[in-house]
Amino acid sequence: MKKIVTLVSIVLISLTAKAQDSSQGLKGAWFATSQFGYQQTKNEGNKNTNLSVIPVVGTFVTPSVAVGAGVGYINIKADTDAGTAAKTDLIVVQPLIRKYWNVAGSLYFFGQAAIPVITGKEKRVS
């Protein structure tokens, strides 16, 4: 699983590291990415599963600053030997701003500030 995540990360970095007109930097360019998370823990008859998927889209407003937003979903589920104990479905809206630094050629690193707003309800089953 770690090898797959590493490979996907390298591919995404390669796709987003396209060279732009050097006088304009990245201004006007669009980007699309996603945040994905999965975690499952088991202990003494309990199983907890967390899944999150947040697609993110943005655009560069200056040669090195981008603004964007993500809208996604988080699911948290707690299972016991007797069945599902609790299930939580959450909606995430995440505005963000990124600052990019050119390291070499078409290789960029970025810092990101985001303010996620999360809403949803927990359902107790048992």
Tab-separated table of N, CA, C and O in Angstrom:
chain	number	residue	atom	x	y	z
A	1	MET	N	0.830	-1.193	0.000
A	1	MET	CA	0.000	0.000	0.000
A	1	MET	C	0.876	1.260	0.000
A	1	MET	O	0.561	2.211	-0.684
A	2	LYS	N	1.956	1.234	0.792
A	2	LYS	CA	2.852	2.390	0.846
A	2	LYS	C	3.502	2.649	-0.513
A	2	LYS	O	3.683	3.792	-0.907
A	3	LYS	N	3.837	1.579	-1.226
A	3	LYS	CA	4.450	1.733	-2.549
A	3	LYS	C	3.473	2.382	-3.524
A	3	LYS	O	3.849	3.224	-4.328
A	4	ILE	N	2.189	1.997	-3.440
A	4	ILE	CA	1.185	2.568	-4.337
A	4	ILE	C	0.999	4.051	-4.045
A	4	ILE	O	0.952	4.870	-4.957
A	5	VAL	N	0.904	4.414	-2.769
A	5	VAL	CA	0.731	5.819	-2.385
A	5	VAL	C	1.932	6.639	-2.836
A	5	VAL	O	1.777	7.742	-3.361
A	6	THR	N	3.138	6.099	-2.658
A	6	THR	CA	4.347	6.805	-3.084
A	6	THR	C	4.368	6.983	-4.595
A	6	THR	O	4.672	8.066	-5.094
A	7	LEU	N	4.003	5.949	-5.332
A	7	LEU	CA	3.978	6.033	-6.788
A	7	LEU	C	2.958	7.061	-7.265
A	7	LEU	O	3.257	7.882	-8.137
A	8	VAL	N	1.764	7.047	-6.690
A	8	VAL	CA	0.730	8.009	-7.070
A	8	VAL	C	1.194	9.429	-6.750
A	8	VAL	O	0.990	10.353	-7.538
A	9	SER	N	1.845	9.625	-5.616
A	9	SER	CA	2.358	10.953	-5.249
A	9	SER	C	3.386	11.447	-6.261
A	9	SER	O	3.353	12.607	-6.668
A	10	ILE	N	4.287	10.585	-6.662
A	10	ILE	CA	5.316	10.975	-7.631
A	10	ILE	C	4.672	11.330	-8.975
A	10	ILE	O	5.051	12.315	-9.618
A	11	VAL	N	3.679	10.549	-9.398
A	11	VAL	CA	3.004	10.831	-10.661
A	11	VAL	C	2.294	12.175	-10.598
A	11	VAL	O	2.373	12.984	-11.520
A	12	LEU	N	1.591	12.452	-9.481
A	12	LEU	CA	0.889	13.726	-9.347
A	12	LEU	C	1.853	14.904	-9.327
A	12	LEU	O	1.577	15.944	-9.919
A	13	ILE	N	2.982	14.746	-8.651
A	13	ILE	CA	3.984	15.815	-8.633
A	13	ILE	C	4.517	16.043	-10.043
A	13	ILE	O	4.679	17.175	-10.480
A	14	SER	N	4.751	14.964	-10.781
A	14	SER	CA	5.247	15.094	-12.151
A	14	SER	C	4.242	15.810	-13.039
A	14	SER	O	4.609	16.624	-13.878
A	15	LEU	N	2.963	15.505	-12.878
A	15	LEU	CA	1.943	16.129	-13.702
A	15	LEU	C	1.766	17.609	-13.394
A	15	LEU	O	1.457	18.396	-14.272
A	16	THR	N	1.937	18.000	-12.128
A	16	THR	CA	1.738	19.395	-11.754
A	16	THR	C	3.005	20.224	-11.883
A	16	THR	O	2.960	21.425	-11.695
A	17	ALA	N	4.124	19.614	-12.227
A	17	ALA	CA	5.382	20.345	-12.320
A	17	ALA	C	5.700	20.744	-13.755
A	17	ALA	O	6.850	20.773	-14.159
A	18	LYS	N	4.704	21.055	-14.548
A	18	LYS	CA	4.915	21.492	-15.923
A	18	LYS	C	5.522	22.889	-15.951
A	18	LYS	O	5.168	23.748	-15.155
A	19	ALA	N	6.413	23.115	-16.884
A	19	ALA	CA	7.050	24.431	-17.015
A	19	ALA	C	6.068	25.426	-17.617
A	19	ALA	O	5.324	25.110	-18.526
A	20	GLN	N	6.061	26.639	-17.100
A	20	GLN	CA	5.221	27.725	-17.606
A	20	GLN	C	6.131	28.796	-18.206
A	20	GLN	O	7.349	28.763	-18.058
A	21	ASP	N	5.530	29.760	-18.871
A	21	ASP	CA	6.271	30.898	-19.391
A	21	ASP	C	6.983	31.566	-18.224
A	21	ASP	O	6.356	31.975	-17.262
A	22	SER	N	8.295	31.673	-18.278
A	22	SER	CA	9.074	32.149	-17.133
A	22	SER	C	8.746	33.586	-16.742
A	22	SER	O	8.892	33.968	-15.594
A	23	SER	N	8.284	34.426	-17.669
A	23	SER	CA	7.970	35.809	-17.318
A	23	SER	C	6.671	35.895	-16.527
A	23	SER	O	6.488	36.809	-15.737
A	24	GLN	N	5.756	34.965	-16.736
A	24	GLN	CA	4.477	34.965	-16.025
A	24	GLN	C	4.473	34.010	-14.838
A	24	GLN	O	3.522	34.011	-14.077
A	25	GLY	N	5.486	33.181	-14.691
A	25	GLY	CA	5.469	32.195	-13.626
A	25	GLY	C	4.294	31.260	-13.839
A	25	GLY	O	4.041	30.798	-14.935
A	26	LEU	N	3.535	31.036	-12.810
A	26	LEU	CA	2.377	30.153	-12.899
A	26	LEU	C	1.058	30.917	-12.977
A	26	LEU	O	-0.014	30.324	-12.939
A	27	LYS	N	1.107	32.229	-13.069
A	27	LYS	CA	-0.114	33.045	-13.056
A	27	LYS	C	-1.085	32.607	-14.149
A	27	LYS	O	-0.720	32.441	-15.300
A	28	GLY	N	-2.343	32.418	-13.735
A	28	GLY	CA	-3.382	32.008	-14.664
A	28	GLY	C	-3.523	30.499	-14.818
A	28	GLY	O	-4.508	30.024	-15.365
A	29	ALA	N	-2.553	29.731	-14.334
A	29	ALA	CA	-2.627	28.273	-14.436
A	29	ALA	C	-3.610	27.721	-13.401
A	29	ALA	O	-3.783	28.294	-12.328
A	30	TRP	N	-4.238	26.624	-13.735
A	30	TRP	CA	-5.169	25.951	-12.836
A	30	TRP	C	-4.530	24.668	-12.324
A	30	TRP	O	-3.687	24.081	-12.984
A	31	PHE	N	-4.948	24.225	-11.153
A	31	PHE	CA	-4.507	22.934	-10.649
A	31	PHE	C	-5.695	22.194	-10.064
A	31	PHE	O	-6.677	22.791	-9.632
A	32	ALA	N	-5.608	20.882	-10.097
A	32	ALA	CA	-6.617	20.016	-9.485
A	32	ALA	C	-5.889	18.889	-8.782
A	32	ALA	O	-4.955	18.293	-9.329
A	33	THR	N	-6.278	18.618	-7.563
A	33	THR	CA	-5.660	17.566	-6.772
A	33	THR	C	-6.713	16.997	-5.837
A	33	THR	O	-7.872	17.377	-5.897
A	34	SER	N	-6.321	16.102	-4.975
A	34	SER	CA	-7.270	15.514	-4.050
A	34	SER	C	-6.560	15.099	-2.772
A	34	SER	O	-5.376	14.755	-2.798
A	35	GLN	N	-7.285	15.157	-1.689
A	35	GLN	CA	-6.799	14.632	-0.419
A	35	GLN	C	-7.601	13.368	-0.136
A	35	GLN	O	-8.828	13.385	-0.165
A	36	PHE	N	-6.912	12.262	0.101
A	36	PHE	CA	-7.568	10.994	0.341
A	36	PHE	C	-6.979	10.365	1.585
A	36	PHE	O	-5.759	10.364	1.755
A	37	GLY	N	-7.824	9.844	2.446
A	37	GLY	CA	-7.342	9.176	3.647
A	37	GLY	C	-8.188	7.970	3.993
A	37	GLY	O	-9.409	7.975	3.811
A	38	TYR	N	-7.542	6.910	4.464
A	38	TYR	CA	-8.245	5.711	4.899
A	38	TYR	C	-7.506	5.148	6.094
A	38	TYR	O	-6.274	5.006	6.064
A	39	GLN	N	-8.245	4.836	7.137
A	39	GLN	CA	-7.636	4.265	8.338
A	39	GLN	C	-8.601	3.257	8.926
A	39	GLN	O	-9.808	3.510	9.032
A	40	GLN	N	-8.077	2.094	9.325
A	40	GLN	CA	-8.904	1.086	9.971
A	40	GLN	C	-8.133	0.528	11.153
A	40	GLN	O	-6.970	0.141	11.013
A	41	THR	N	-8.777	0.513	12.311
A	41	THR	CA	-8.156	-0.048	13.515
A	41	THR	C	-9.075	-1.122	14.080
A	41	THR	O	-10.293	-0.987	14.062
A	42	LYS	N	-8.457	-2.194	14.587
A	42	LYS	CA	-9.204	-3.295	15.192
A	42	LYS	C	-8.585	-3.614	16.541
A	42	LYS	O	-7.371	-3.700	16.668
A	43	ASN	N	-9.451	-3.798	17.543
A	43	ASN	CA	-8.977	-4.243	18.846
A	43	ASN	C	-10.143	-4.784	19.666
A	43	ASN	O	-11.222	-4.207	19.696
A	44	GLU	N	-9.983	-5.934	20.273
A	44	GLU	CA	-10.941	-6.548	21.198
A	44	GLU	C	-12.394	-6.469	20.723
A	44	GLU	O	-13.275	-6.007	21.442
A	45	GLY	N	-12.661	-6.890	19.521
A	45	GLY	CA	-14.033	-6.913	19.028
A	45	GLY	C	-14.554	-5.596	18.484
A	45	GLY	O	-15.700	-5.511	18.054
A	46	ASN	N	-13.751	-4.567	18.510
A	46	ASN	CA	-14.147	-3.267	17.965
A	46	ASN	C	-13.369	-2.994	16.682
A	46	ASN	O	-12.185	-3.306	16.581
A	47	LYS	N	-14.049	-2.392	15.719
A	47	LYS	CA	-13.388	-2.006	14.472
A	47	LYS	C	-13.829	-0.582	14.137
A	47	LYS	O	-15.023	-0.297	14.056
A	48	ASN	N	-12.879	0.306	13.970
A	48	ASN	CA	-13.149	1.697	13.603
A	48	ASN	C	-12.568	1.963	12.214
A	48	ASN	O	-11.423	1.632	11.941
A	49	THR	N	-13.382	2.570	11.361
A	49	THR	CA	-12.971	2.862	9.995
A	49	THR	C	-13.200	4.342	9.704
A	49	THR	O	-14.285	4.864	9.973
A	50	ASN	N	-12.189	5.008	9.180
A	50	ASN	CA	-12.272	6.416	8.778
A	50	ASN	C	-11.910	6.520	7.301
A	50	ASN	O	-10.884	5.995	6.876
A	51	LEU	N	-12.753	7.223	6.531
A	51	LEU	CA	-12.506	7.441	5.114
A	51	LEU	C	-12.741	8.909	4.805
A	51	LEU	O	-13.753	9.473	5.227
A	52	SER	N	-11.808	9.536	4.096
A	52	SER	CA	-11.998	10.937	3.690
A	52	SER	C	-11.558	11.118	2.244
A	52	SER	O	-10.533	10.584	1.819
A	53	VAL	N	-12.372	11.852	1.494
A	53	VAL	CA	-12.085	12.181	0.098
A	53	VAL	C	-12.433	13.653	-0.096
A	53	VAL	O	-13.577	14.053	0.091
A	54	ILE	N	-11.424	14.471	-0.440
A	54	ILE	CA	-11.634	15.910	-0.620
A	54	ILE	C	-10.936	16.359	-1.907
A	54	ILE	O	-9.730	16.613	-1.910
A	55	PRO	N	-11.667	16.463	-3.025
A	55	PRO	CA	-11.077	17.021	-4.237
A	55	PRO	C	-10.831	18.528	-4.070
A	55	PRO	O	-11.629	19.220	-3.441
A	56	VAL	N	-9.724	19.016	-4.616
A	56	VAL	CA	-9.330	20.427	-4.487
A	56	VAL	C	-9.048	20.997	-5.873
A	56	VAL	O	-8.384	20.358	-6.689
A	57	VAL	N	-9.559	22.207	-6.132
A	57	VAL	CA	-9.318	22.907	-7.400
A	57	VAL	C	-8.910	24.342	-7.073
A	57	VAL	O	-9.439	24.932	-6.133
A	58	GLY	N	-7.978	24.892	-7.835
A	58	GLY	CA	-7.556	26.264	-7.593
A	58	GLY	C	-6.896	26.878	-8.809
A	58	GLY	O	-6.666	26.216	-9.820
A	59	THR	N	-6.576	28.155	-8.684
A	59	THR	CA	-5.917	28.885	-9.758
A	59	THR	C	-4.867	29.822	-9.171
A	59	THR	O	-4.974	30.233	-8.016
A	60	PHE	N	-3.875	30.147	-9.981
A	60	PHE	CA	-2.820	31.047	-9.553
A	60	PHE	C	-3.252	32.493	-9.812
A	60	PHE	O	-3.586	32.850	-10.933
A	61	VAL	N	-3.234	33.311	-8.759
A	61	VAL	CA	-3.611	34.717	-8.886
A	61	VAL	C	-2.385	35.602	-9.076
A	61	VAL	O	-2.510	36.729	-9.536
A	62	THR	N	-1.224	35.129	-8.704
A	62	THR	CA	0.058	35.778	-8.986
A	62	THR	C	0.996	34.669	-9.469
A	62	THR	O	0.623	33.498	-9.437
A	63	PRO	N	2.204	34.987	-9.894
A	63	PRO	CA	3.099	33.929	-10.368
A	63	PRO	C	3.421	32.848	-9.337
A	63	PRO	O	3.802	31.747	-9.711
A	64	SER	N	3.252	33.138	-8.030
A	64	SER	CA	3.598	32.126	-7.028
A	64	SER	C	2.544	31.940	-5.940
A	64	SER	O	2.798	31.221	-4.981
A	65	VAL	N	1.377	32.547	-6.068
A	65	VAL	CA	0.316	32.398	-5.065
A	65	VAL	C	-0.945	31.874	-5.741
A	65	VAL	O	-1.370	32.393	-6.776
A	66	ALA	N	-1.534	30.840	-5.133
A	66	ALA	CA	-2.749	30.242	-5.670
A	66	ALA	C	-3.844	30.256	-4.614
A	66	ALA	O	-3.561	30.167	-3.410
A	67	VAL	N	-5.085	30.389	-5.068
A	67	VAL	CA	-6.240	30.260	-4.182
A	67	VAL	C	-7.103	29.131	-4.742
A	67	VAL	O	-7.110	28.869	-5.944
A	68	GLY	N	-7.822	28.474	-3.844
A	68	GLY	CA	-8.651	27.368	-4.287
A	68	GLY	C	-9.589	26.928	-3.191
A	68	GLY	O	-9.682	27.548	-2.124
A	69	ALA	N	-10.264	25.829	-3.446
A	69	ALA	CA	-11.203	25.284	-2.471
A	69	ALA	C	-11.354	23.790	-2.698
A	69	ALA	O	-11.197	23.288	-3.815
A	70	GLY	N	-11.660	23.115	-1.618
A	70	GLY	CA	-11.958	21.693	-1.690
A	70	GLY	C	-13.333	21.452	-1.092
A	70	GLY	O	-13.722	22.109	-0.130
A	71	VAL	N	-14.057	20.537	-1.667
A	71	VAL	CA	-15.350	20.119	-1.136
A	71	VAL	C	-15.321	18.603	-1.117
A	71	VAL	O	-15.055	17.977	-2.145
A	72	GLY	N	-15.585	18.026	0.059
A	72	GLY	CA	-15.461	16.581	0.140
A	72	GLY	C	-16.314	15.943	1.212
A	72	GLY	O	-17.255	16.548	1.744
A	73	TYR	N	-15.942	14.722	1.551
A	73	TYR	CA	-16.747	13.849	2.382
A	73	TYR	C	-15.842	13.096	3.350
A	73	TYR	O	-14.761	12.639	2.962
A	74	ILE	N	-16.303	12.964	4.591
A	74	ILE	CA	-15.610	12.156	5.598
A	74	ILE	C	-16.619	11.193	6.191
A	74	ILE	O	-17.725	11.596	6.562
A	75	ASN	N	-16.253	9.911	6.295
A	75	ASN	CA	-17.105	8.898	6.892
A	75	ASN	C	-16.350	8.242	8.031
A	75	ASN	O	-15.223	7.795	7.849
A	76	ILE	N	-16.962	8.213	9.204
A	76	ILE	CA	-16.375	7.577	10.378
A	76	ILE	C	-17.372	6.528	10.851
A	76	ILE	O	-18.540	6.835	11.087
A	77	LYS	N	-16.900	5.287	10.997
A	77	LYS	CA	-17.797	4.200	11.363
A	77	LYS	C	-17.170	3.366	12.474
A	77	LYS	O	-15.985	3.028	12.401
A	78	ALA	N	-17.958	3.058	13.499
A	78	ALA	CA	-17.513	2.232	14.615
A	78	ALA	C	-18.352	0.957	14.645
A	78	ALA	O	-19.574	1.020	14.758
A	79	ASP	N	-17.700	-0.183	14.518
A	79	ASP	CA	-18.377	-1.478	14.552
A	79	ASP	C	-17.944	-2.257	15.790
A	79	ASP	O	-16.780	-2.198	16.193
A	80	THR	N	-18.890	-2.995	16.365
A	80	THR	CA	-18.605	-3.902	17.474
A	80	THR	C	-19.034	-5.306	17.052
A	80	THR	O	-19.573	-5.502	15.959
A	81	ASP	N	-18.831	-6.295	17.926
A	81	ASP	CA	-19.265	-7.651	17.622
A	81	ASP	C	-20.774	-7.718	17.423
A	81	ASP	O	-21.278	-8.553	16.690
A	82	ALA	N	-21.520	-6.825	18.069
A	82	ALA	CA	-22.984	-6.804	17.976
A	82	ALA	C	-23.478	-6.092	16.712
A	82	ALA	O	-24.659	-6.124	16.400
A	83	GLY	N	-22.624	-5.396	15.997
A	83	GLY	CA	-23.011	-4.669	14.782
A	83	GLY	C	-22.438	-3.271	14.790
A	83	GLY	O	-21.523	-2.951	15.544
A	84	THR	N	-23.016	-2.408	13.955
A	84	THR	CA	-22.549	-1.026	13.858
A	84	THR	C	-23.017	-0.236	15.072
A	84	THR	O	-24.210	-0.168	15.347
A	85	ALA	N	-22.075	0.372	15.790
A	85	ALA	CA	-22.399	1.143	16.997
A	85	ALA	C	-22.665	2.608	16.671
A	85	ALA	O	-23.542	3.229	17.262
A	86	ALA	N	-21.900	3.167	15.743
A	86	ALA	CA	-22.067	4.578	15.386
A	86	ALA	C	-21.551	4.801	13.970
A	86	ALA	O	-20.612	4.146	13.522
A	87	LYS	N	-22.205	5.743	13.276
A	87	LYS	CA	-21.788	6.102	11.929
A	87	LYS	C	-21.912	7.613	11.795
A	87	LYS	O	-22.943	8.186	12.115
A	88	THR	N	-20.853	8.244	11.317
A	88	THR	CA	-20.833	9.686	11.153
A	88	THR	C	-20.508	10.022	9.710
A	88	THR	O	-19.511	9.540	9.167
A	89	ASP	N	-21.363	10.816	9.086
A	89	ASP	CA	-21.131	11.307	7.730
A	89	ASP	C	-20.956	12.818	7.791
A	89	ASP	O	-21.815	13.525	8.301
A	90	LEU	N	-19.822	13.298	7.295
A	90	LEU	CA	-19.493	14.718	7.366
A	90	LEU	C	-19.233	15.290	5.979
A	90	LEU	O	-18.673	14.618	5.119
A	91	ILE	N	-19.623	16.535	5.778
A	91	ILE	CA	-19.326	17.280	4.559
A	91	ILE	C	-18.261	18.320	4.901
A	91	ILE	O	-18.360	19.011	5.911
A	92	VAL	N	-17.253	18.440	4.056
A	92	VAL	CA	-16.138	19.353	4.288
A	92	VAL	C	-16.091	20.392	3.169
A	92	VAL	O	-16.130	20.044	1.995
A	93	VAL	N	-16.012	21.661	3.548
A	93	VAL	CA	-15.747	22.751	2.608
A	93	VAL	C	-14.463	23.411	3.096
A	93	VAL	O	-14.384	23.841	4.249
A	94	GLN	N	-13.457	23.483	2.227
A	94	GLN	CA	-12.124	23.909	2.657
A	94	GLN	C	-11.526	24.953	1.711
A	94	GLN	O	-10.867	24.610	0.741
A	95	PRO	N	-11.737	26.253	1.989
A	95	PRO	CA	-11.022	27.273	1.205
A	95	PRO	C	-9.536	27.258	1.577
A	95	PRO	O	-9.179	26.970	2.727
A	96	LEU	N	-8.673	27.564	0.610
A	96	LEU	CA	-7.241	27.504	0.880
A	96	LEU	C	-6.485	28.535	0.065
A	96	LEU	O	-6.971	29.050	-0.934
A	97	ILE	N	-5.269	28.787	0.517
A	97	ILE	CA	-4.324	29.633	-0.219
A	97	ILE	C	-2.973	28.937	-0.158
A	97	ILE	O	-2.607	28.362	0.874
A	98	ARG	N	-2.248	28.965	-1.263
A	98	ARG	CA	-0.943	28.314	-1.348
A	98	ARG	C	0.112	29.302	-1.825
A	98	ARG	O	-0.147	30.123	-2.693
A	99	LYS	N	1.319	29.159	-1.296
A	99	LYS	CA	2.484	29.923	-1.747
A	99	LYS	C	3.490	28.915	-2.285
A	99	LYS	O	3.858	27.964	-1.601
A	100	TYR	N	3.879	29.096	-3.540
A	100	TYR	CA	4.822	28.191	-4.198
A	100	TYR	C	6.211	28.803	-4.254
A	100	TYR	O	6.366	30.005	-4.465
A	101	TRP	N	7.235	27.935	-4.093
A	101	TRP	CA	8.634	28.337	-4.231
A	101	TRP	C	9.284	27.456	-5.283
A	101	TRP	O	9.201	26.233	-5.220
A	102	ASN	N	9.940	28.073	-6.253
A	102	ASN	CA	10.627	27.348	-7.297
A	102	ASN	C	11.953	26.871	-6.744
A	102	ASN	O	12.783	27.665	-6.314
A	103	VAL	N	12.173	25.561	-6.779
A	103	VAL	CA	13.408	24.984	-6.253
A	103	VAL	C	14.446	24.879	-7.362
A	103	VAL	O	15.582	25.327	-7.218
A	104	ALA	N	14.056	24.274	-8.487
A	104	ALA	CA	14.970	24.122	-9.619
A	104	ALA	C	14.154	23.779	-10.849
A	104	ALA	O	13.337	22.865	-10.816
A	105	GLY	N	14.354	24.520	-11.916
A	105	GLY	CA	13.657	24.229	-13.162
A	105	GLY	C	12.146	24.258	-12.982
A	105	GLY	O	11.578	25.278	-12.643
A	106	SER	N	11.519	23.114	-13.187
A	106	SER	CA	10.067	23.036	-13.034
A	106	SER	C	9.652	22.358	-11.735
A	106	SER	O	8.526	21.885	-11.612
A	107	LEU	N	10.544	22.297	-10.754
A	107	LEU	CA	10.239	21.697	-9.458
A	107	LEU	C	9.838	22.785	-8.467
A	107	LEU	O	10.594	23.728	-8.228
A	108	TYR	N	8.627	22.670	-7.908
A	108	TYR	CA	8.094	23.648	-6.961
A	108	TYR	C	7.707	22.964	-5.664
A	108	TYR	O	7.227	21.828	-5.669
A	109	PHE	N	7.901	23.648	-4.555
A	109	PHE	CA	7.362	23.245	-3.265
A	109	PHE	C	6.358	24.298	-2.855
A	109	PHE	O	6.454	25.458	-3.254
A	110	PHE	N	5.368	23.905	-2.029
A	110	PHE	CA	4.379	24.885	-1.602
A	110	PHE	C	4.045	24.729	-0.126
A	110	PHE	O	4.185	23.660	0.454
A	111	GLY	N	3.626	25.854	0.457
A	111	GLY	CA	3.045	25.876	1.792
A	111	GLY	C	1.582	26.234	1.636
A	111	GLY	O	1.217	27.034	0.771
A	112	GLN	N	0.736	25.639	2.450
A	112	GLN	CA	-0.707	25.834	2.291
A	112	GLN	C	-1.352	26.207	3.613
A	112	GLN	O	-1.053	25.619	4.645
A	113	ALA	N	-2.250	27.182	3.575
A	113	ALA	CA	-3.090	27.528	4.722
A	113	ALA	C	-4.534	27.257	4.303
A	113	ALA	O	-4.981	27.733	3.260
A	114	ALA	N	-5.243	26.478	5.103
A	114	ALA	CA	-6.623	26.125	4.775
A	114	ALA	C	-7.483	26.243	6.031
A	114	ALA	O	-7.003	26.041	7.144
A	115	ILE	N	-8.740	26.581	5.820
A	115	ILE	CA	-9.694	26.686	6.922
A	115	ILE	C	-10.876	25.764	6.606
A	115	ILE	O	-11.836	26.182	5.974
A	116	PRO	N	-10.778	24.483	7.014
A	116	PRO	CA	-11.876	23.572	6.708
A	116	PRO	C	-13.094	23.832	7.596
A	116	PRO	O	-12.969	24.081	8.788
A	117	VAL	N	-14.262	23.801	6.980
A	117	VAL	CA	-15.528	23.902	7.692
A	117	VAL	C	-16.201	22.552	7.532
A	117	VAL	O	-16.454	22.096	6.417
A	118	ILE	N	-16.469	21.889	8.670
A	118	ILE	CA	-16.976	20.520	8.642
A	118	ILE	C	-18.353	20.495	9.313
A	118	ILE	O	-18.528	21.042	10.407
A	119	THR	N	-19.318	19.838	8.659
A	119	THR	CA	-20.657	19.732	9.227
A	119	THR	C	-21.193	18.339	8.974
A	119	THR	O	-20.826	17.681	7.990
A	120	GLY	N	-22.033	17.844	9.880
A	120	GLY	CA	-22.614	16.526	9.715
A	120	GLY	C	-23.269	16.056	10.993
A	120	GLY	O	-23.320	16.778	11.996
A	121	LYS	N	-23.760	14.815	10.968
A	121	LYS	CA	-24.431	14.234	12.118
A	121	LYS	C	-23.903	12.839	12.405
A	121	LYS	O	-23.556	12.107	11.486
A	122	GLU	N	-23.902	12.504	13.685
A	122	GLU	CA	-23.528	11.164	14.114
A	122	GLU	C	-24.799	10.370	14.390
A	122	GLU	O	-25.715	10.861	15.041
A	123	LYS	N	-24.833	9.147	13.887
A	123	LYS	CA	-25.984	8.275	14.117
A	123	LYS	C	-25.560	7.142	15.034
A	123	LYS	O	-24.649	6.384	14.710
A	124	ARG	N	-26.194	7.052	16.196
A	124	ARG	CA	-25.957	5.926	17.119
A	124	ARG	C	-26.911	4.810	16.753
A	124	ARG	O	-28.103	5.016	16.690
A	125	VAL	N	-26.373	3.627	16.523
A	125	VAL	CA	-27.205	2.526	16.093
A	125	VAL	C	-27.594	1.634	17.262
A	125	VAL	O	-28.723	1.212	17.375
A	126	SER	N	-26.668	1.320	18.147
A	126	SER	CA	-26.965	0.382	19.238
A	126	SER	C	-27.594	1.026	20.439
A	126	SER	O	-27.849	2.129	20.594
